[in-house]
XYZ file of N, CA, C and O in Angstrom:
772
model
N -1.216 -2.372 18.776
C -1.791 -3.269 17.824
C -1.319 -4.671 18.130
O -0.185 -4.885 18.465
N -2.188 -5.629 17.959
C -1.856 -7.000 18.292
C -2.176 -7.914 17.125
O -3.220 -7.782 16.501
N -1.281 -8.841 16.834
C -1.567 -9.871 15.853
C -2.462 -10.882 16.545
O -2.156 -11.339 17.640
N -3.557 -11.261 15.907
C -4.535 -12.105 16.577
C -4.160 -13.579 16.575
O -4.764 -14.360 17.270
N -3.162 -13.986 15.790
C -2.750 -15.381 15.756
C -1.263 -15.468 16.092
O -0.424 -15.510 15.205
N -0.883 -15.506 17.382
C 0.519 -15.465 17.754
C 1.282 -16.736 17.420
O 2.493 -16.757 17.494
N 0.611 -17.810 16.999
C 1.313 -19.054 16.688
C 1.912 -19.053 15.294
O 2.601 -19.983 14.910
N 1.665 -18.024 14.505
C 2.193 -17.980 13.150
C 3.604 -17.410 13.146
O 4.078 -16.876 14.133
N 4.239 -17.518 11.983
C 5.586 -16.971 11.853
C 5.564 -15.532 11.354
O 6.604 -14.949 11.114
N 4.387 -14.972 11.176
C 4.300 -13.580 10.736
C 4.884 -12.677 11.808
O 4.923 -13.035 12.979
N 5.357 -11.500 11.411
C 5.955 -10.608 12.383
C 4.985 -10.205 13.476
O 3.786 -10.160 13.269
N 5.522 -9.915 14.620
C 4.726 -9.451 15.747
C 4.847 -7.932 15.805
O 5.913 -7.388 15.566
N 3.777 -7.261 16.105
C 3.776 -5.809 16.123
C 3.502 -5.312 17.528
O 2.725 -5.895 18.250
N 4.118 -4.214 17.865
C 3.901 -3.607 19.169
C 2.562 -2.896 19.194
O 1.642 -3.241 18.485
N 2.476 -1.880 19.992
C 1.210 -1.160 20.118
C 1.271 0.206 19.450
O 0.419 1.033 19.693
N 2.274 0.424 18.593
C 2.459 1.754 18.037
C 2.133 1.867 16.557
O 2.357 2.910 15.983
N 1.632 0.812 15.912
C 1.314 0.905 14.486
C 0.166 1.884 14.291
O -0.865 1.790 14.940
N 0.384 2.832 13.377
C -0.639 3.851 13.168
C -0.523 4.456 11.780
O 0.440 4.234 11.049
N -1.528 5.247 11.449
C -1.560 5.994 10.201
C -0.821 7.309 10.416
O -1.105 8.039 11.367
N 0.129 7.601 9.540
C 0.897 8.850 9.605
C 0.197 9.948 8.809
O 0.126 11.091 9.241
N -0.314 9.578 7.628
C -0.939 10.554 6.743
C -1.905 9.833 5.814
O -1.775 8.629 5.578
N -2.887 10.589 5.285
C -3.849 10.043 4.329
C -3.879 10.949 3.103
O -3.681 12.166 3.204
N -4.161 10.336 1.936
C -4.054 11.064 0.670
C -5.104 10.576 -0.314
O -5.456 9.396 -0.311
N -5.529 11.461 -1.182
C -6.416 11.101 -2.286
C -6.283 12.167 -3.353
O -5.928 13.318 -3.068
N -6.563 11.761 -4.596
C -6.562 12.694 -5.707
C -7.565 12.217 -6.739
O -7.595 11.027 -7.078
N -8.360 13.111 -7.258
C -9.380 12.769 -8.247
C -8.785 12.587 -9.637
O -9.460 12.091 -10.533
N -7.525 12.965 -9.825
C -6.885 12.849 -11.142
C -5.825 11.749 -11.122
O -5.250 11.435 -10.080
N -5.583 11.177 -12.281
C -4.549 10.151 -12.424
C -3.198 10.841 -12.538
O -2.634 10.969 -13.617
N -2.667 11.276 -11.407
C -1.342 11.865 -11.355
C -0.423 10.921 -10.602
O -0.770 9.761 -10.353
N 0.725 11.404 -10.206
C 1.662 10.532 -9.496
C 1.556 10.720 -7.991
O 1.240 9.795 -7.264
N 1.802 11.926 -7.503
C 1.720 12.211 -6.070
C 0.288 12.582 -5.697
O -0.513 12.968 -6.549
N -0.020 12.452 -4.389
C -1.354 12.781 -3.901
C -1.228 13.717 -2.701
O -0.357 13.513 -1.853
N -2.081 14.736 -2.610
C -2.011 15.675 -1.493
C -2.484 15.059 -0.180
O -3.342 14.172 -0.172
N -1.947 15.570 0.915
C -2.359 15.132 2.256
C -3.718 15.742 2.588
O -4.015 16.877 2.211
N -4.530 14.961 3.304
C -5.857 15.394 3.714
C -6.019 15.168 5.215
O -5.243 14.431 5.826
N -7.050 15.766 5.786
C -7.345 15.553 7.205
C -7.957 14.183 7.453
O -7.885 13.653 8.557
N -8.589 13.617 6.435
C -9.197 12.297 6.549
C -9.669 11.844 5.188
O -9.844 12.659 4.276
N -9.837 10.528 5.026
C -10.399 9.973 3.798
C -11.501 8.991 4.197
O -11.434 8.358 5.248
N -12.502 8.886 3.336
C -13.580 7.935 3.548
C -13.315 6.725 2.673
O -13.229 6.845 1.440
N -13.162 5.557 3.311
C -13.024 4.317 2.566
C -14.424 3.749 2.354
O -15.204 3.628 3.296
N -14.732 3.415 1.105
C -16.052 2.913 0.736
C -15.932 1.426 0.428
O -15.130 1.026 -0.431
N -16.709 0.616 1.124
C -16.641 -0.838 0.975
C -16.793 -1.265 -0.486
O -17.709 -0.834 -1.175
N -15.836 -2.073 -0.944
C -15.868 -2.612 -2.295
C -15.495 -1.637 -3.386
O -15.506 -1.989 -4.566
N -15.154 -0.396 -3.008
C -14.877 0.650 -3.997
C -13.481 1.244 -3.831
O -12.714 1.332 -4.782
N -13.150 1.694 -2.616
C -11.856 2.326 -2.381
C -12.005 3.644 -1.668
O -12.946 3.847 -0.893
N -11.083 4.561 -1.943
C -11.045 5.864 -1.287
C -11.963 6.822 -2.040
O -11.755 7.088 -3.231
N -12.985 7.309 -1.337
C -13.942 8.218 -1.965
C -13.212 9.407 -2.591
O -12.364 10.037 -1.959
N -13.532 9.680 -3.860
C -12.950 10.818 -4.551
C -11.585 10.563 -5.157
O -11.017 11.448 -5.798
N -11.044 9.352 -4.994
C -9.728 9.041 -5.551
C -9.887 8.455 -6.957
O -10.835 7.703 -7.221
N -8.965 8.780 -7.843
C -9.022 8.311 -9.231
C -8.956 6.795 -9.339
O -9.401 6.230 -10.338
N -8.415 6.121 -8.326
C -8.273 4.661 -8.390
C -9.420 3.908 -7.722
O -9.384 2.683 -7.651
N -10.423 4.628 -7.243
C -11.575 3.985 -6.611
C -12.488 3.389 -7.678
O -12.687 3.982 -8.731
N -12.994 2.208 -7.395
C -13.929 1.570 -8.308
C -14.006 0.080 -8.056
O -13.075 -0.517 -7.520
N -15.096 -0.515 -8.463
C -15.283 -1.953 -8.313
C -14.387 -2.698 -9.294
O -13.837 -3.750 -8.987
N -14.224 -2.132 -10.488
C -13.323 -2.715 -11.490
C -12.061 -1.871 -11.583
O -12.004 -0.755 -11.059
N -11.041 -2.389 -12.255
C -9.727 -1.737 -12.320
C -9.842 -0.286 -12.779
O -10.661 0.041 -13.631
N -9.013 0.564 -12.182
C -8.992 1.976 -12.518
C -7.615 2.444 -12.992
O -7.497 3.523 -13.556
N -6.575 1.648 -12.753
C -5.241 2.005 -13.235
C -5.270 1.934 -14.761
O -5.689 0.924 -15.333
N -4.830 2.999 -15.410
C -5.016 3.136 -16.848
C -4.452 1.972 -17.657
O -5.084 1.504 -18.601
N -3.269 1.466 -17.276
C -2.689 0.355 -18.040
C -3.545 -0.897 -17.923
O -3.682 -1.665 -18.879
N -4.147 -1.120 -16.777
C -4.991 -2.298 -16.575
C -6.347 -2.136 -17.261
O -6.905 -3.101 -17.781
N -6.873 -0.926 -17.279
C -8.126 -0.660 -17.980
C -7.938 -0.936 -19.468
O -8.811 -1.523 -20.123
N -6.766 -0.556 -20.022
C -6.498 -0.775 -21.443
C -6.473 -2.264 -21.778
O -6.891 -2.665 -22.868
N -6.000 -3.100 -20.844
C -5.932 -4.552 -21.081
C -7.292 -5.223 -20.921
O -7.671 -6.061 -21.721
N -8.000 -4.907 -19.853
C -9.297 -5.541 -19.581
C -10.027 -4.727 -18.511
O -9.796 -4.910 -17.317
N -10.930 -3.843 -18.931
C -11.603 -2.969 -17.971
C -12.584 -3.692 -17.041
O -13.061 -3.096 -16.084
N -12.857 -4.968 -17.290
C -13.810 -5.691 -16.453
C -13.145 -6.417 -15.273
O -13.846 -7.006 -14.447
N -11.808 -6.361 -15.170
C -11.107 -7.018 -14.063
C -11.541 -6.413 -12.731
O -11.742 -5.208 -12.626
N -11.638 -7.234 -11.674
C -11.939 -6.666 -10.356
C -10.783 -5.779 -9.891
O -9.620 -6.045 -10.200
N -11.113 -4.749 -9.163
C -10.106 -3.804 -8.672
C -9.529 -4.315 -7.356
O -10.149 -4.157 -6.303
N -8.355 -4.923 -7.417
C -7.661 -5.403 -6.222
C -6.709 -4.340 -5.684
O -5.957 -4.600 -4.752
N -6.747 -3.148 -6.284
C -5.844 -2.057 -5.933
C -6.635 -0.815 -5.519
O -6.323 0.295 -5.912
N -7.650 -1.009 -4.687
C -8.508 0.096 -4.261
C -7.806 1.049 -3.310
O -8.097 2.249 -3.298
N -6.910 0.520 -2.487
C -6.193 1.326 -1.493
C -4.711 0.970 -1.567
O -4.348 -0.201 -1.574
N -3.864 1.989 -1.609
C -2.410 1.798 -1.642
C -1.845 2.279 -0.303
O -2.081 3.409 0.104
N -1.114 1.383 0.376
C -0.489 1.703 1.664
C 1.028 1.628 1.525
O 1.544 0.682 0.923
N 1.720 2.602 2.083
C 3.192 2.595 2.137
C 3.606 2.834 3.577
O 3.027 3.667 4.279
N 4.637 2.123 3.986
C 5.216 2.270 5.321
C 6.195 3.446 5.320
O 7.060 3.541 4.444
N 6.049 4.345 6.280
C 6.916 5.526 6.369
C 8.374 5.140 6.566
O 9.271 5.914 6.225
N 8.626 3.939 7.083
C 9.997 3.473 7.250
C 10.724 3.412 5.907
O 11.950 3.583 5.851
N 9.986 3.220 4.798
C 10.600 3.241 3.477
C 11.202 4.614 3.196
O 12.299 4.714 2.643
N 10.507 5.673 3.592
C 11.023 7.022 3.354
C 12.322 7.248 4.124
O 13.220 7.943 3.648
N 12.428 6.643 5.317
C 13.664 6.743 6.090
C 14.816 6.097 5.318
O 15.909 6.663 5.228
N 14.569 4.917 4.740
C 15.601 4.222 3.952
C 15.968 5.010 2.701
O 17.144 5.090 2.332
N 14.967 5.568 2.050
C 15.230 6.341 0.841
C 16.041 7.593 1.148
O 16.920 7.986 0.370
N 15.787 8.212 2.295
C 16.559 9.383 2.715
C 18.044 9.020 2.865
O 18.922 9.766 2.452
N 18.290 7.837 3.463
C 19.675 7.368 3.622
C 20.360 7.165 2.273
O 21.574 7.291 2.171
N 19.568 6.867 1.232
C 20.118 6.664 -0.118
C 20.149 7.967 -0.915
O 20.476 7.956 -2.111
N 19.809 9.089 -0.269
C 19.901 10.387 -0.930
C 18.637 10.874 -1.601
O 18.672 11.824 -2.382
N 17.496 10.248 -1.320
C 16.222 10.658 -1.925
C 15.319 11.278 -0.866
O 15.078 10.680 0.169
N 14.816 12.470 -1.164
C 13.867 13.137 -0.267
C 12.458 12.787 -0.731
O 11.993 13.281 -1.757
N 11.795 11.894 0.002
C 10.443 11.456 -0.335
C 9.575 11.627 0.910
O 9.949 11.189 1.995
N 8.439 12.259 0.723
C 7.525 12.523 1.839
C 6.230 11.743 1.630
O 5.944 11.274 0.519
N 5.422 11.599 2.681
C 4.130 10.937 2.527
C 3.308 11.554 1.391
O 3.247 12.776 1.245
N 2.728 10.681 0.584
C 1.918 11.103 -0.553
C 2.701 11.251 -1.841
O 2.124 11.219 -2.929
N 4.018 11.434 -1.749
C 4.833 11.636 -2.952
C 4.766 10.466 -3.918
O 4.846 10.642 -5.130
N 4.659 9.235 -3.403
C 4.641 8.053 -4.265
C 3.226 7.596 -4.601
O 3.023 6.510 -5.123
N 2.241 8.438 -4.293
C 0.869 8.178 -4.711
C 0.056 7.274 -3.813
O -1.027 6.838 -4.187
N 0.558 7.019 -2.597
C -0.195 6.154 -1.692
C -1.392 6.887 -1.099
O -1.413 8.107 -1.030
N -2.373 6.092 -0.667
C -3.536 6.635 0.028
C -3.307 6.723 1.526
O -3.759 7.664 2.174
N -2.625 5.708 2.088
C -2.375 5.670 3.527
C -0.886 5.461 3.769
O -0.302 4.510 3.250
N -0.296 6.337 4.559
C 1.092 6.176 4.986
C 1.045 5.667 6.418
O 0.374 6.254 7.259
N 1.760 4.563 6.680
C 1.726 3.927 7.991
C 3.090 3.994 8.661
O 4.095 4.271 8.010
N 3.109 3.701 9.944
C 4.377 3.536 10.670
C 4.149 2.475 11.736
O 3.098 2.403 12.346
N 5.177 1.611 11.912
C 5.119 0.612 12.969
C 4.570 -0.730 12.540
O 4.308 -1.581 13.386
N 4.402 -0.941 11.248
C 3.905 -2.223 10.744
C 4.703 -2.601 9.495
O 4.888 -1.777 8.601
N 5.181 -3.832 9.458
C 5.943 -4.331 8.312
C 4.944 -4.812 7.263
O 4.628 -6.000 7.181
N 4.450 -3.890 6.471
C 3.424 -4.200 5.476
C 3.870 -5.291 4.515
O 3.083 -6.158 4.140
N 5.135 -5.242 4.097
C 5.636 -6.163 3.082
C 5.693 -7.606 3.567
O 5.721 -8.537 2.762
N 5.709 -7.818 4.875
C 5.801 -9.173 5.442
C 4.433 -9.793 5.701
O 4.345 -10.957 6.081
N 3.369 -9.040 5.486
C 2.027 -9.567 5.745
C 1.639 -10.591 4.686
O 2.000 -10.449 3.517
N 0.876 -11.614 5.042
C 0.394 -12.551 4.029
C -0.835 -12.005 3.303
O -1.525 -11.110 3.797
N -1.091 -12.563 2.133
C -2.296 -12.230 1.370
C -3.512 -12.486 2.258
O -3.583 -13.489 2.966
N -4.467 -11.566 2.221
C -5.700 -11.736 2.978
C -5.672 -11.168 4.382
O -6.676 -11.238 5.092
N -4.546 -10.584 4.792
C -4.489 -9.940 6.103
C -5.501 -8.802 6.142
O -5.616 -8.020 5.195
N -6.235 -8.723 7.238
C -7.221 -7.647 7.419
C -6.634 -6.595 8.359
O -6.238 -6.918 9.481
N -6.583 -5.365 7.888
C -6.082 -4.248 8.684
C -7.277 -3.410 9.130
O -8.006 -2.864 8.291
N -7.486 -3.327 10.437
C -8.545 -2.479 10.971
C -7.939 -1.120 11.246
O -6.982 -0.992 12.019
N -8.491 -0.113 10.591
C -7.956 1.245 10.676
C -9.140 2.165 10.952
O -9.975 2.372 10.068
N -9.217 2.690 12.167
C -10.422 3.427 12.541
C -11.585 2.451 12.481
O -11.490 1.319 12.951
N -12.676 2.847 11.841
C -13.830 1.961 11.681
C -13.715 1.096 10.431
O -14.492 0.176 10.237
N -12.741 1.390 9.576
C -12.607 0.705 8.287
C -11.753 -0.552 8.393
O -10.950 -0.699 9.315
N -11.935 -1.440 7.420
C -11.096 -2.626 7.288
C -10.605 -2.707 5.851
O -11.405 -2.647 4.909
N -9.286 -2.838 5.704
C -8.655 -3.027 4.400
C -8.073 -4.434 4.376
O -7.338 -4.814 5.285
N -8.401 -5.204 3.352
C -7.848 -6.548 3.174
C -6.715 -6.463 2.168
O -6.912 -5.999 1.032
N -5.531 -6.905 2.580
C -4.331 -6.801 1.755
C -4.397 -7.834 0.629
O -4.632 -9.022 0.864
N -4.194 -7.360 -0.612
C -4.271 -8.226 -1.792
C -2.915 -8.529 -2.407
O -2.755 -9.558 -3.059
N -1.934 -7.643 -2.259
C -0.633 -7.883 -2.870
C 0.274 -6.678 -2.805
O -0.027 -5.679 -2.154
N 1.398 -6.796 -3.494
C 2.420 -5.752 -3.518
C 2.167 -4.772 -4.653
O 1.734 -5.177 -5.740
N 2.502 -3.522 -4.412
C 2.502 -2.557 -5.504
C 3.696 -2.883 -6.382
O 4.796 -3.145 -5.892
N 3.469 -2.871 -7.673
C 4.550 -3.085 -8.626
C 4.988 -1.718 -9.136
O 4.311 -1.129 -9.963
N 6.102 -1.184 -8.615
C 6.514 0.155 -9.027
C 6.907 0.186 -10.498
O 7.430 -0.783 -11.033
N 6.636 1.312 -11.137
C 6.950 1.461 -12.560
C 7.921 2.616 -12.765
O 8.284 3.324 -11.831
N 8.310 2.827 -13.999
C 9.334 3.830 -14.308
C 8.892 5.266 -14.036
O 9.710 6.170 -14.035
N 7.586 5.486 -13.784
C 7.142 6.833 -13.424
C 7.864 7.325 -12.163
O 7.998 8.525 -11.966
N 8.301 6.380 -11.331
C 9.010 6.756 -10.105
C 10.313 7.467 -10.444
O 10.708 8.414 -9.765
N 10.978 7.041 -11.522
C 12.203 7.722 -11.948
C 11.905 9.090 -12.549
O 12.750 9.978 -12.522
N 10.693 9.277 -13.101
C 10.297 10.605 -13.576
C 10.141 11.552 -12.385
O 10.429 12.737 -12.484
N 9.690 11.005 -11.257
C 9.540 11.797 -10.040
C 10.909 12.160 -9.468
O 11.158 13.315 -9.141
N 11.797 11.166 -9.345
C 13.179 11.381 -8.894
C 14.067 10.357 -9.581
O 13.908 9.152 -9.352
N 14.992 10.791 -10.421
C 15.875 9.851 -11.103
C 16.607 8.942 -10.097
O 17.071 9.384 -9.061
N 16.643 7.644 -10.433
C 17.332 6.671 -9.598
C 16.479 6.070 -8.495
O 16.907 5.139 -7.811
N 15.262 6.569 -8.331
C 14.410 6.095 -7.246
C 13.871 4.684 -7.502
O 13.734 3.888 -6.570
N 13.632 4.344 -8.777
C 13.081 3.023 -9.086
C 13.995 1.904 -8.583
O 13.526 0.929 -7.995
N 15.304 2.058 -8.765
C 16.203 0.979 -8.329
C 16.282 0.871 -6.812
O 16.749 -0.138 -6.292
N 15.769 1.858 -6.096
C 15.708 1.779 -4.631
C 14.470 1.032 -4.138
O 14.482 0.469 -3.049
N 13.403 1.036 -4.945
C 12.150 0.404 -4.515
C 11.833 -0.876 -5.287
O 10.889 -1.588 -4.959
N 12.621 -1.174 -6.309
C 12.495 -2.403 -7.095
C 13.910 -2.904 -7.329
O 14.629 -2.362 -8.145
N 14.287 -3.921 -6.575
C 15.686 -4.354 -6.617
C 15.780 -5.865 -6.428
O 14.797 -6.530 -6.164
N 16.994 -6.371 -6.563
C 17.256 -7.796 -6.362
C 17.676 -8.025 -4.919
O 18.508 -7.309 -4.368
N 17.087 -9.046 -4.309
C 17.443 -9.423 -2.946
C 18.694 -10.294 -2.948
O 19.229 -10.646 -4.006
N 19.153 -10.661 -1.764
C 20.345 -11.496 -1.615
C 20.172 -12.845 -2.308
O 21.146 -13.429 -2.788
N 18.922 -13.333 -2.394
C 18.662 -14.629 -3.035
C 18.463 -14.501 -4.541
O 18.193 -15.486 -5.224
N 18.581 -13.279 -5.076
C 18.416 -13.049 -6.506
C 16.992 -12.739 -6.921
O 16.744 -12.383 -8.064
N 16.052 -12.894 -5.993
C 14.651 -12.603 -6.303
C 14.373 -11.111 -6.312
O 15.110 -10.320 -5.726
N 13.300 -10.734 -6.980
C 12.904 -9.325 -7.058
C 12.252 -8.912 -5.742
O 11.382 -9.614 -5.224
N 12.667 -7.768 -5.214
C 12.056 -7.172 -4.028
C 11.300 -5.925 -4.446
O 11.870 -5.024 -5.056
N 10.017 -5.893 -4.129
C 9.181 -4.723 -4.396
C 8.922 -4.052 -3.060
O 8.267 -4.622 -2.203
N 9.422 -2.837 -2.887
C 9.372 -2.162 -1.594
C 8.370 -1.015 -1.541
O 8.279 -0.344 -0.515
N 7.631 -0.782 -2.624
C 6.784 0.409 -2.731
C 5.394 0.241 -2.132
O 4.441 0.868 -2.568
N 5.260 -0.623 -1.133
C 4.009 -0.724 -0.406
C 3.127 -1.857 -0.872
O 3.516 -2.697 -1.690
N 1.923 -1.868 -0.306
C 0.959 -2.925 -0.582
C -0.350 -2.326 -1.075
O -0.629 -1.150 -0.869
N -1.138 -3.187 -1.712
C -2.444 -2.799 -2.208
C -3.501 -3.582 -1.441
O -3.227 -4.665 -0.913
N -4.707 -3.042 -1.398
C -5.781 -3.730 -0.708
C -7.139 -3.310 -1.221
O -7.261 -2.386 -2.031
N -8.141 -4.026 -0.733
C -9.531 -3.694 -1.030
C -10.211 -3.285 0.273
O -9.795 -3.677 1.354
N -11.256 -2.492 0.147
C -11.992 -2.053 1.331
C -13.057 -3.102 1.651
O -13.993 -3.312 0.882
N -12.881 -3.774 2.792
C -13.829 -4.801 3.225
C -14.896 -4.247 4.159
O -15.957 -4.842 4.319
N -14.612 -3.119 4.790
C -15.611 -2.406 5.610
C -15.279 -0.928 5.518
O -14.148 -0.517 5.737
N -16.257 -0.142 5.188
C -16.040 1.283 5.008
C -15.898 2.035 6.319
O -16.258 1.533 7.386
N -15.371 3.235 6.222
C -15.226 4.107 7.376
C -14.208 5.186 7.095
O -13.477 5.128 6.109
N -14.170 6.169 7.955
C -13.228 7.270 7.815
C -11.896 6.906 8.460
O -11.867 6.321 9.533
N -10.808 7.267 7.780
C -9.459 7.047 8.287
C -8.764 8.398 8.371
O -8.828 9.199 7.427
N -8.114 8.626 9.517
C -7.416 9.895 9.757
C -5.995 9.636 10.248
O -5.723 8.572 10.824
N -5.106 10.611 10.078
C -3.780 10.473 10.677
C -3.912 10.248 12.178
O -4.775 10.833 12.833
N -3.076 9.356 12.699
C -3.107 9.034 14.116
C -3.933 7.808 14.449
O -3.820 7.261 15.552
N -4.777 7.347 13.512
C -5.575 6.147 13.771
C -4.660 4.946 13.978
O -3.676 4.765 13.260
N -5.002 4.123 14.956
C -4.253 2.885 15.209
C -4.597 1.862 14.133
O -5.672 1.911 13.529
N -3.669 0.933 13.917
C -3.860 -0.134 12.936
C -3.860 -1.477 13.661
O -2.901 -1.808 14.352
N -4.935 -2.232 13.505
C -5.022 -3.582 14.049
C -4.806 -4.592 12.938
O -5.147 -4.335 11.783
N -4.236 -5.738 13.267
C -3.907 -6.757 12.269
C -4.611 -8.067 12.605
O -4.525 -8.543 13.727
N -5.295 -8.620 11.613
C -5.885 -9.950 11.746
C -5.370 -10.796 10.588
O -5.670 -10.526 9.418
N -4.546 -11.788 10.911
C -3.986 -12.647 9.881
C -5.040 -13.627 9.385
O -5.920 -14.039 10.136
N -4.934 -14.050 8.103
C -5.864 -15.060 7.596
C -5.526 -16.428 8.185
O -4.453 -16.605 8.774
N -6.410 -17.377 7.997
C -6.135 -18.747 8.437
C -4.958 -19.304 7.642
O -4.816 -19.000 6.458
N -4.108 -20.100 8.272
C -3.003 -20.720 7.537
C -3.554 -21.691 6.484
O -4.675 -22.160 6.633
N -2.795 -22.012 5.454
C -1.419 -21.568 5.247
C -1.381 -20.132 4.740
O -2.272 -19.701 4.018
N -0.359 -19.392 5.129
C -0.187 -18.010 4.728
C 0.568 -17.940 3.410
O 1.610 -18.571 3.254
N 0.011 -17.168 2.481
C 0.636 -16.985 1.188
C 1.363 -15.653 1.163
O 0.794 -14.627 1.543
N 2.621 -15.632 0.703
C 3.346 -14.369 0.646
C 2.738 -13.446 -0.409
O 2.124 -13.899 -1.378
N 2.924 -12.159 -0.202
C 2.420 -11.174 -1.143
C 3.200 -11.250 -2.449
O 4.417 -11.414 -2.456
N 2.466 -11.108 -3.569
C 3.060 -10.973 -4.886
C 2.461 -9.726 -5.506
O 1.510 -9.149 -4.977
N 2.968 -9.300 -6.643
C 2.461 -8.073 -7.248
C 1.035 -8.265 -7.747
O 0.645 -9.344 -8.194
N 0.248 -7.194 -7.602
C -1.126 -7.212 -8.119
C -1.324 -6.056 -9.073
O -0.647 -5.085 -9.032
């Protein structure tokens, strides 16, 4: 995988960024089962997933304003997070935290808003950070403080992956390579969506 704008300060990626696993669930649960492939539908999200839709589908956001655009159509988590969590004593596998796509070899959290990820035939545009909630502690006690913590500068660090919208539909499968296209500068850091 290659970053298309090497003059930026965004991280550089080798040629090994890929999809480790894909997940979807038709119910609003926490974890999602692994599948052989998922169909990303442009402007909607992951076909058959409870969070797919043009407008918000997360229950707390629907309660506030169901007409908001859905900027959380696809949830991506880097498998490297699971490695860190294992070191802290937590056994977390792909799909356990409810992501749709588990990746490896790409620093998702360092990408700027508007980055386009080409995955198979599909394109996902990154909109922001997942804001982890206390349901994570229901899954495994103490896990929330591992994925939502204070950085050395005192700022909040959200480590539970990124959210995006489907800009071009297509099927995504484990093993698919991930291409990165950064937006035009200036680059805005990801914030919670």
